[in-house]
Short mmCIF file of C-alpha atoms and ligand atoms in Angstrom, two decimals:
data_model
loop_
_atom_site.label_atom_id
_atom_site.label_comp_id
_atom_site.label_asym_id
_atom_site.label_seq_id
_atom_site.Cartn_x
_atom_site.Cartn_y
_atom_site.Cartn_z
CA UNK A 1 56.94 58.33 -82.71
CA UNK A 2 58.68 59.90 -79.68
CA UNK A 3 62.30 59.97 -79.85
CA UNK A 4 62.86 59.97 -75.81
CA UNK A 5 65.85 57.56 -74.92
CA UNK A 6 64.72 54.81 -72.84
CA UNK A 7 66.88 53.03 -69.91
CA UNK A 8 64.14 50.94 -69.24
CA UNK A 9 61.60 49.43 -70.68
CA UNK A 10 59.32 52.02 -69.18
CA UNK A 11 57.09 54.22 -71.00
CA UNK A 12 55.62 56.32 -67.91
CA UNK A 13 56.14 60.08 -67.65
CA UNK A 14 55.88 61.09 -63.68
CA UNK A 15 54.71 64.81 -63.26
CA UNK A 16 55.55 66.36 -60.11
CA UNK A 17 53.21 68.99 -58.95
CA UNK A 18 50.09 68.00 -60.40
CA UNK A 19 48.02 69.98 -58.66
CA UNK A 20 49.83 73.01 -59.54
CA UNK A 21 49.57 75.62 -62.43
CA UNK A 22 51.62 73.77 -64.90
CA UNK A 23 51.84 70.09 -63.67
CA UNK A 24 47.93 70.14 -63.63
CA UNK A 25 47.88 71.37 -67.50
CA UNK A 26 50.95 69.08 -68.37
CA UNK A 27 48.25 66.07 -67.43
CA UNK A 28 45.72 68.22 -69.59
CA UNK A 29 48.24 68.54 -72.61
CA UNK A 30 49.87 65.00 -72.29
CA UNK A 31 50.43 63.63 -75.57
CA UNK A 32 47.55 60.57 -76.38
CA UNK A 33 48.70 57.20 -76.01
CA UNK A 34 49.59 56.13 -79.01
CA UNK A 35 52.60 58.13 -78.05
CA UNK A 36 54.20 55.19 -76.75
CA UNK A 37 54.24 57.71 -73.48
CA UNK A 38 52.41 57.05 -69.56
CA UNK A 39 51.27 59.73 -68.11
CA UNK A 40 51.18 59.80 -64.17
CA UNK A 41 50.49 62.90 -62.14
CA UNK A 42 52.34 63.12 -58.50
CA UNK A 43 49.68 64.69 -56.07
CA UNK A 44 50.78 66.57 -53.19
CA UNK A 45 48.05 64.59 -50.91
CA UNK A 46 49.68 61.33 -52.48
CA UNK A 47 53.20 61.77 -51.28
CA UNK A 48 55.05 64.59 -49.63
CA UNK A 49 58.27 64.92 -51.89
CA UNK A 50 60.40 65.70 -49.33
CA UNK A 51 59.95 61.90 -47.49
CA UNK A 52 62.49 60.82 -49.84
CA UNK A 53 61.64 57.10 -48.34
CA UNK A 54 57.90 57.43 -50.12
CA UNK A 55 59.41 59.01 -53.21
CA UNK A 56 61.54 55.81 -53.40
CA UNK A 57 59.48 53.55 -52.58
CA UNK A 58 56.80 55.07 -55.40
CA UNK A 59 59.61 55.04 -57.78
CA UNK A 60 60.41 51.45 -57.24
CA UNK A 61 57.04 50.16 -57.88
CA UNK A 62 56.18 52.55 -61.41
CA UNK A 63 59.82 52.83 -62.71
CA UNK A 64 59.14 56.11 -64.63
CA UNK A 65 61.48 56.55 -67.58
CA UNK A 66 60.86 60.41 -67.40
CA UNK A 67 60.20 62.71 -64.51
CA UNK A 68 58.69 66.31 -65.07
CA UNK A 69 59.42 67.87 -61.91
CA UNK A 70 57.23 70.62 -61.80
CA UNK A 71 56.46 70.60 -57.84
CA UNK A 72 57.79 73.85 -56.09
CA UNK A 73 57.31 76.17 -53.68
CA UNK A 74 56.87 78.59 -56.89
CA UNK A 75 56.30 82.00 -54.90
CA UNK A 76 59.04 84.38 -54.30
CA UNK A 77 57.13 85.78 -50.52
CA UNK A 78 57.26 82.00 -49.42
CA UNK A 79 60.33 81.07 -50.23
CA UNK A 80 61.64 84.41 -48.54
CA UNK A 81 59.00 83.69 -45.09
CA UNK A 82 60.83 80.47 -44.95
CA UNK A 83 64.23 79.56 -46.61
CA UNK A 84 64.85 76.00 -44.99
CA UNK A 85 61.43 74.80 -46.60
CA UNK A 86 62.41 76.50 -49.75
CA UNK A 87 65.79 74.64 -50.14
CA UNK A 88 64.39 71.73 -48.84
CA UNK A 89 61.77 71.27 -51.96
CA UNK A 90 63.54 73.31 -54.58
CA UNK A 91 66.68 71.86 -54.13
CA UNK A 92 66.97 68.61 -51.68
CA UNK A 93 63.73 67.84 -53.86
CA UNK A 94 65.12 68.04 -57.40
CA UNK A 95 68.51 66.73 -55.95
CA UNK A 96 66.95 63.40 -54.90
CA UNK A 97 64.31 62.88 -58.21
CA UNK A 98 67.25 63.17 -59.94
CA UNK A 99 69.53 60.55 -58.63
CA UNK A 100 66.41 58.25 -58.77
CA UNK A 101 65.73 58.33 -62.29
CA UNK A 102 69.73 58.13 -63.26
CA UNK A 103 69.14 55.73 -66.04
CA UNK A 104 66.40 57.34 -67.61
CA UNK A 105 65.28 61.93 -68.06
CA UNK A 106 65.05 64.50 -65.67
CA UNK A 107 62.93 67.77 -66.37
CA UNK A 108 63.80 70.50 -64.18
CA UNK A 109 61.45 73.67 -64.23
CA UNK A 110 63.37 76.59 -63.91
CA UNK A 111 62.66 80.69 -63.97
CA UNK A 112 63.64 84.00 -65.74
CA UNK A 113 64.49 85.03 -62.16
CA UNK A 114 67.87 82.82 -62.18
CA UNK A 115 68.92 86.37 -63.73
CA UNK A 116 69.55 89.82 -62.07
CA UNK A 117 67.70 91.96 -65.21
CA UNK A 118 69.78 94.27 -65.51
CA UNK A 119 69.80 93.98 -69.19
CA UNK A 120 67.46 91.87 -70.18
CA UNK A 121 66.65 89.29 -73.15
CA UNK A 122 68.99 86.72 -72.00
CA UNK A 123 69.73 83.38 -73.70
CA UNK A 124 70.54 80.34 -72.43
CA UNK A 125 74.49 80.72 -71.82
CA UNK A 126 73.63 84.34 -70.44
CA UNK A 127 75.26 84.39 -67.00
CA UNK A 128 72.63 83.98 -64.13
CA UNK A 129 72.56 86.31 -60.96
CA UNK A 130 69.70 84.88 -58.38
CA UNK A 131 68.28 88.06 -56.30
CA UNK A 132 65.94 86.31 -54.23
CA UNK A 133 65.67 83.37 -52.29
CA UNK A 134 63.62 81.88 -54.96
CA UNK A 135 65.69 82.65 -57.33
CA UNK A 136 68.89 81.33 -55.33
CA UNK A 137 67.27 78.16 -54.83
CA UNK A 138 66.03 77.46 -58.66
CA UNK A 139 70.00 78.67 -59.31
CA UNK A 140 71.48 76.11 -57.53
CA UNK A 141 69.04 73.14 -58.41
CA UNK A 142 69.67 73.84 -61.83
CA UNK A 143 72.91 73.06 -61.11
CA UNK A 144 72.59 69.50 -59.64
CA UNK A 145 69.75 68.82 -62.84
CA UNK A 146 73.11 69.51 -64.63
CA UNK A 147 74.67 66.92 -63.89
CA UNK A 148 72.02 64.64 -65.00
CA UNK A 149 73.31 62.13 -67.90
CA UNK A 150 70.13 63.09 -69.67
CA UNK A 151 68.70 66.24 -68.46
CA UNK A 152 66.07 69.18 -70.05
CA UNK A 153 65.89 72.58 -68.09
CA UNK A 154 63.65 74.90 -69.11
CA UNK A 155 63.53 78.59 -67.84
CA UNK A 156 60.01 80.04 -67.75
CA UNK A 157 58.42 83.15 -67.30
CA UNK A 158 55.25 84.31 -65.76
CA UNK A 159 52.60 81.83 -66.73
CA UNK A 160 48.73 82.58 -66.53
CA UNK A 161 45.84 80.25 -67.08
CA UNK A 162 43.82 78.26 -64.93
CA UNK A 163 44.70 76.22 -62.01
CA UNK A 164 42.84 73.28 -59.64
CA UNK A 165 42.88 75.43 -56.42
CA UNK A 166 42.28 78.84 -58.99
CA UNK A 167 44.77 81.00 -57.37
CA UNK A 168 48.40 80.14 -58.85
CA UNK A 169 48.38 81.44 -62.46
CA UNK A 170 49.15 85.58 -62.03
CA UNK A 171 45.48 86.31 -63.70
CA UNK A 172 44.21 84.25 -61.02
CA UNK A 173 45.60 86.27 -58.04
CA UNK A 174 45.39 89.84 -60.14
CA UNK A 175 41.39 88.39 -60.01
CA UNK A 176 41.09 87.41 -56.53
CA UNK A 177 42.24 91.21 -55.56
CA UNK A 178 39.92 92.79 -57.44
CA UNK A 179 36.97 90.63 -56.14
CA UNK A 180 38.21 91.78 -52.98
CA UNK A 181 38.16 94.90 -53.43
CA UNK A 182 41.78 95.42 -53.53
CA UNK A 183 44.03 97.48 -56.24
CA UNK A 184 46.96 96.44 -57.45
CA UNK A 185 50.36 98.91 -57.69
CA UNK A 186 52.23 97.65 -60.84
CA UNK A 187 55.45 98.37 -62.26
CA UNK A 188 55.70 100.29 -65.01
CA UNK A 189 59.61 99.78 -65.57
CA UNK A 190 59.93 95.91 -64.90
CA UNK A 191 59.92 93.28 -67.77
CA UNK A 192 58.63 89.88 -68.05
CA UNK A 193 57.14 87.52 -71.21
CA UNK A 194 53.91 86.56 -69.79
CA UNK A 195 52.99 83.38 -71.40
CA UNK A 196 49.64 81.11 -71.44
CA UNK A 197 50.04 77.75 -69.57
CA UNK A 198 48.56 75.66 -71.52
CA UNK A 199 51.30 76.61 -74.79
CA UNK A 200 53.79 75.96 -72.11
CA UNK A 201 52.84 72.70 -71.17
CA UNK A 202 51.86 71.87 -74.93
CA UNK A 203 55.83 72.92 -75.84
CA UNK A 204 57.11 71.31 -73.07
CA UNK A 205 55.62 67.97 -74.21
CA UNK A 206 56.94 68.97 -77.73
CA UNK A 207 60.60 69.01 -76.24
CA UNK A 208 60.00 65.88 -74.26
CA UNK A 209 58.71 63.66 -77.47
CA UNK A 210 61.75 65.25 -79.76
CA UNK A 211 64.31 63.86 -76.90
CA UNK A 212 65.13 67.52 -76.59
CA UNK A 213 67.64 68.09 -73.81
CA UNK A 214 70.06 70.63 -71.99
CA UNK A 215 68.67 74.61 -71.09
CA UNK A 216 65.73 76.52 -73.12
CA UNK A 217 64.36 79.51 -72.51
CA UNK A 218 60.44 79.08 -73.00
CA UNK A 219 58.30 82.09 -72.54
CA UNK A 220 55.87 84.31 -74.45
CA UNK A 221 57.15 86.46 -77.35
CA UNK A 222 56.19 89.75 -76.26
CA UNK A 223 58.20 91.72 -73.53
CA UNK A 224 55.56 93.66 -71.22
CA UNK A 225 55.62 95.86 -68.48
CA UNK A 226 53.98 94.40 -64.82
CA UNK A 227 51.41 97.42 -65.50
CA UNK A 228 51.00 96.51 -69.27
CA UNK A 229 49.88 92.65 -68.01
CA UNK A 230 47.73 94.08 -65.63
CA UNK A 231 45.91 96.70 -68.11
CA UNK A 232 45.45 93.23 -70.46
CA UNK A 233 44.29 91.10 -67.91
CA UNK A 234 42.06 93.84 -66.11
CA UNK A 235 40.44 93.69 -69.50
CA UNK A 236 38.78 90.20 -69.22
CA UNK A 237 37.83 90.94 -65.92
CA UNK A 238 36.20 94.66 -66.39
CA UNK A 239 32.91 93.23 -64.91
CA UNK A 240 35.57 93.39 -60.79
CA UNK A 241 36.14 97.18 -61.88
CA UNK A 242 39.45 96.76 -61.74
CA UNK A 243 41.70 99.24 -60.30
CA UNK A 244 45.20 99.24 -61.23
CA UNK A 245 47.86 102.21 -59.97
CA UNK A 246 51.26 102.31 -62.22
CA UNK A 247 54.35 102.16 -59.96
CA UNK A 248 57.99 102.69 -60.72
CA UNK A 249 60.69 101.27 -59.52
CA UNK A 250 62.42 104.23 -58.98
CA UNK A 251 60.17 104.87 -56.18
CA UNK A 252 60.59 101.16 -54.43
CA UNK A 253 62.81 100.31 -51.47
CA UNK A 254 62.20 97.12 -50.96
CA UNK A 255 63.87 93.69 -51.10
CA UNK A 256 66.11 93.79 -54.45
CA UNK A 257 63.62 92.93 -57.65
CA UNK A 258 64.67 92.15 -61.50
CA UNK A 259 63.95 95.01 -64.00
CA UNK A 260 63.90 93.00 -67.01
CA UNK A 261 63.87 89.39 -67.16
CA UNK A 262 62.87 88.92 -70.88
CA UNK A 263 63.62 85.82 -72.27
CA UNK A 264 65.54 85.16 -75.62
CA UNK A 265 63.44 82.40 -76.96
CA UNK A 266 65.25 81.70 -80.34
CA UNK A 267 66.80 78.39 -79.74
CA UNK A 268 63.19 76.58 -78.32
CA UNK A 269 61.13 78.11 -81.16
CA UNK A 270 63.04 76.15 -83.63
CA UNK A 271 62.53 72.66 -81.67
CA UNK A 272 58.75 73.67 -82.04
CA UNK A 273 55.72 73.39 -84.65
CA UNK A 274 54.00 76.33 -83.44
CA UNK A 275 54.96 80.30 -82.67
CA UNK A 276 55.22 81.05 -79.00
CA UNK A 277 52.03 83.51 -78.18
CA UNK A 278 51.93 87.24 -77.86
CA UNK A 279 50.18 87.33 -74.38
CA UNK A 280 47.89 90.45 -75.68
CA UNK A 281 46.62 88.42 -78.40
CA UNK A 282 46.52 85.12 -76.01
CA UNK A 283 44.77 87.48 -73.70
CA UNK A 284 42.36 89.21 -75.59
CA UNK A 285 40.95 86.10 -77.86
CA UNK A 286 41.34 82.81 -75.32
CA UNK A 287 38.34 81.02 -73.69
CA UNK A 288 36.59 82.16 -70.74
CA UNK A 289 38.15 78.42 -69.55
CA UNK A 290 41.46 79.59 -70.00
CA UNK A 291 41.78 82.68 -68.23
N1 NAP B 301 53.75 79.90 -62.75
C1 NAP B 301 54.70 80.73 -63.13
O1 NAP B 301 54.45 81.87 -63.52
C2 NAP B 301 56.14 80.25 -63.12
C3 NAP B 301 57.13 81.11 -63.64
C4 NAP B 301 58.46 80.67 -63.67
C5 NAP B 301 58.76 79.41 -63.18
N2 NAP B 301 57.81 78.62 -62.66
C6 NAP B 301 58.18 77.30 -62.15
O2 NAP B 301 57.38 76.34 -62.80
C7 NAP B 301 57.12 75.23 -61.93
C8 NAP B 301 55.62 75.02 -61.84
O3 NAP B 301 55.05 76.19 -61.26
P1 NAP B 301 53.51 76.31 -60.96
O4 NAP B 301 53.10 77.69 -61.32
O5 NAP B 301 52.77 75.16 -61.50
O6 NAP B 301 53.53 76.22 -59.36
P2 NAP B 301 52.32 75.85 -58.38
O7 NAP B 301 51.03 76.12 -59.05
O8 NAP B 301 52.62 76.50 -57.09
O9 NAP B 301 52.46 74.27 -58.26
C9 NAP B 301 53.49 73.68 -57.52
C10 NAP B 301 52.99 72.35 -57.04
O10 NAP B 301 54.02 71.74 -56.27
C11 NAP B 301 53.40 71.10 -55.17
N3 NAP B 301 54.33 70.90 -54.06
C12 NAP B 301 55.00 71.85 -53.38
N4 NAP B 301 55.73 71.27 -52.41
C13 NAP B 301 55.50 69.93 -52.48
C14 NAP B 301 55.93 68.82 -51.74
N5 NAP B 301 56.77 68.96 -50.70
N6 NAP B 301 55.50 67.59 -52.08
C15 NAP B 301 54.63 67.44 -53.12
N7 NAP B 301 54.19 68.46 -53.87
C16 NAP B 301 54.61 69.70 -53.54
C17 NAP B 301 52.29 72.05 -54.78
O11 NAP B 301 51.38 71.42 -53.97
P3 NAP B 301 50.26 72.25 -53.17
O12 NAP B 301 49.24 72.61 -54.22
O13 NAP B 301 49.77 71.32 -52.15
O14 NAP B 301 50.95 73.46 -52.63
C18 NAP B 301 51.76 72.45 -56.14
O15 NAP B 301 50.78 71.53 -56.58
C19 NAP B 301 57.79 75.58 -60.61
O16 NAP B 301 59.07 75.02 -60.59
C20 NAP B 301 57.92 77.09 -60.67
O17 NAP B 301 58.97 77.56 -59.87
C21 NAP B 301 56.49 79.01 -62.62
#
């Protein structure tokens, strides 16, 4: 039995960004009904959630108890090619979903880059220190999910598995340069805990059904290098001769970057029934279907 508090009578979970990375596997992973819980994915090519007038008039008619919001404009070149967009759905987005579904739980999807990584493995209360755009905007939407009576923010790291239009999950685009032709340059000095979608989706349901709320950090348990990833994911793609160049960034000038954004995961592996993955064993054992 789920332990989600109800304001309604309503047992229907929206997820934003369905056709995305995560939202798409959160419909995959969603618990089976006799959950007590709905599931109902929000398509982009259903309604635009910036025309706040849809969103309401959607909301009115389904009366989720839960949203997910897992739409986003998720990549840190877009959000930096065009800022108004970016606030507009990572922030006047979030800020509107939220004040819709007052009465009942909001989900916010947040990032490792909320912090500068400077030092890396940060927990929850760590302070945060947005570099990018991105990153400013997922900063300051945290913020208004904050204020949410009932609210759940989890903070994820790069995520890799498979996705509807097969080029959001980080294997996907390391893939689609290599069948180009392309090589990647790779840090070998900046930290992240790559992570396998579908364990984040299946925790994030796990948090949902225990009524779990306030900030987690949810991300894989091993801390690799960009050029480490790249080596393990090059490795289920060896038939694309993959060429990969290790970079450091001692030798980059470009816009500021995080050196180590590992997550401390300590407090979410305790609200869960299974260990979060080591990406090189995720990487080196999953289904051709999941990678
Ligand atoms: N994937 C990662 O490695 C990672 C890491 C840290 C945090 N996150 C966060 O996790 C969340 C999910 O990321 P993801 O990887 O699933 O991203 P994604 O694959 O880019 O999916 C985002 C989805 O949001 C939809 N969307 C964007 N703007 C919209 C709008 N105005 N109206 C309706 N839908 C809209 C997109 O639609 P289109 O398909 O039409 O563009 C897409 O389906 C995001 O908040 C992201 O910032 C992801």
């Amino acid at each position: 039995m789920h332990a989600f508090s109800r304001a309604s009578d309503s047992s229907v979970v929206w997820i934003t960004g369905a056709g995305g990375l995560l939202g798409h596997q959160m419909i995959v992973q969603a618990p089976v009904p006799a959950s007590g819980l709905s599931t109902r994915g929000i398509l982009r090519s259903e309604v635009d959630l910036r025309d706040s007038k849809a969103v309401r008039t959607l909301f009115t008619r389904e009366r989720p108890a839960i949203i997910v919001h897992c739409a986003a404009l998720s990549k840190n070149p877009a959000c930096t090619a065009d800022p108004i967009l970016a606030h507009e759905v990572n922030v006047e987005t979030p800020r509107f979903l939220s004040e819709l579904i007052v009465g009942g739980k909001f989900v916010f999807i947040s990032t490792d880059l909320v912090f500068d990584g400077a030092v890396g493995n940060y927990h929850e209360e760590s302070d945060v220190n947005p570099l990018s755009v991105y990153a400013e905007t997922k900063v300051h939407a945290e913020t208004i999910a904050r204020e949410h009576p009932d609210h759940l923010i989890v903070r994820l790291s790069l995520n890799a598995g498979v996705s509807p239009t097969k080029d959001r999950g980080f294997n996907e685009e390391m893939r689609l340069a290599w069948q180009q032709g392309r090589g990647l340059d790779l840090f070998v000095d900046e930290y992240r805990n790559p992570m396998p979608v579908k364990q984040t989706a299946r925790a994030l349901w796990q948090l949902i059904e225990k009524g779990a709320s306030g900030t987690f950090h949810l991300a894989g348990s091993e801390r690799l290098s960009r050029y480490e990833i790249g080596q393990l994911v090059a490795g289920r793609y060896s038939h694309l001769s993959p060429r990969i160049n290790p970079t450091s960034l001692k030798d980059y000038h470009g816009a500021p970057r995080s050196p180590d954004t590992s997550l401390d995961c300590t407090k979410v592996q305790k609200q869960l029934s299974f260990p979060l993955p080591k990406f090189s064993e995720w990487v080196t054992s999953c289904s051709d279907e999941e990678i």
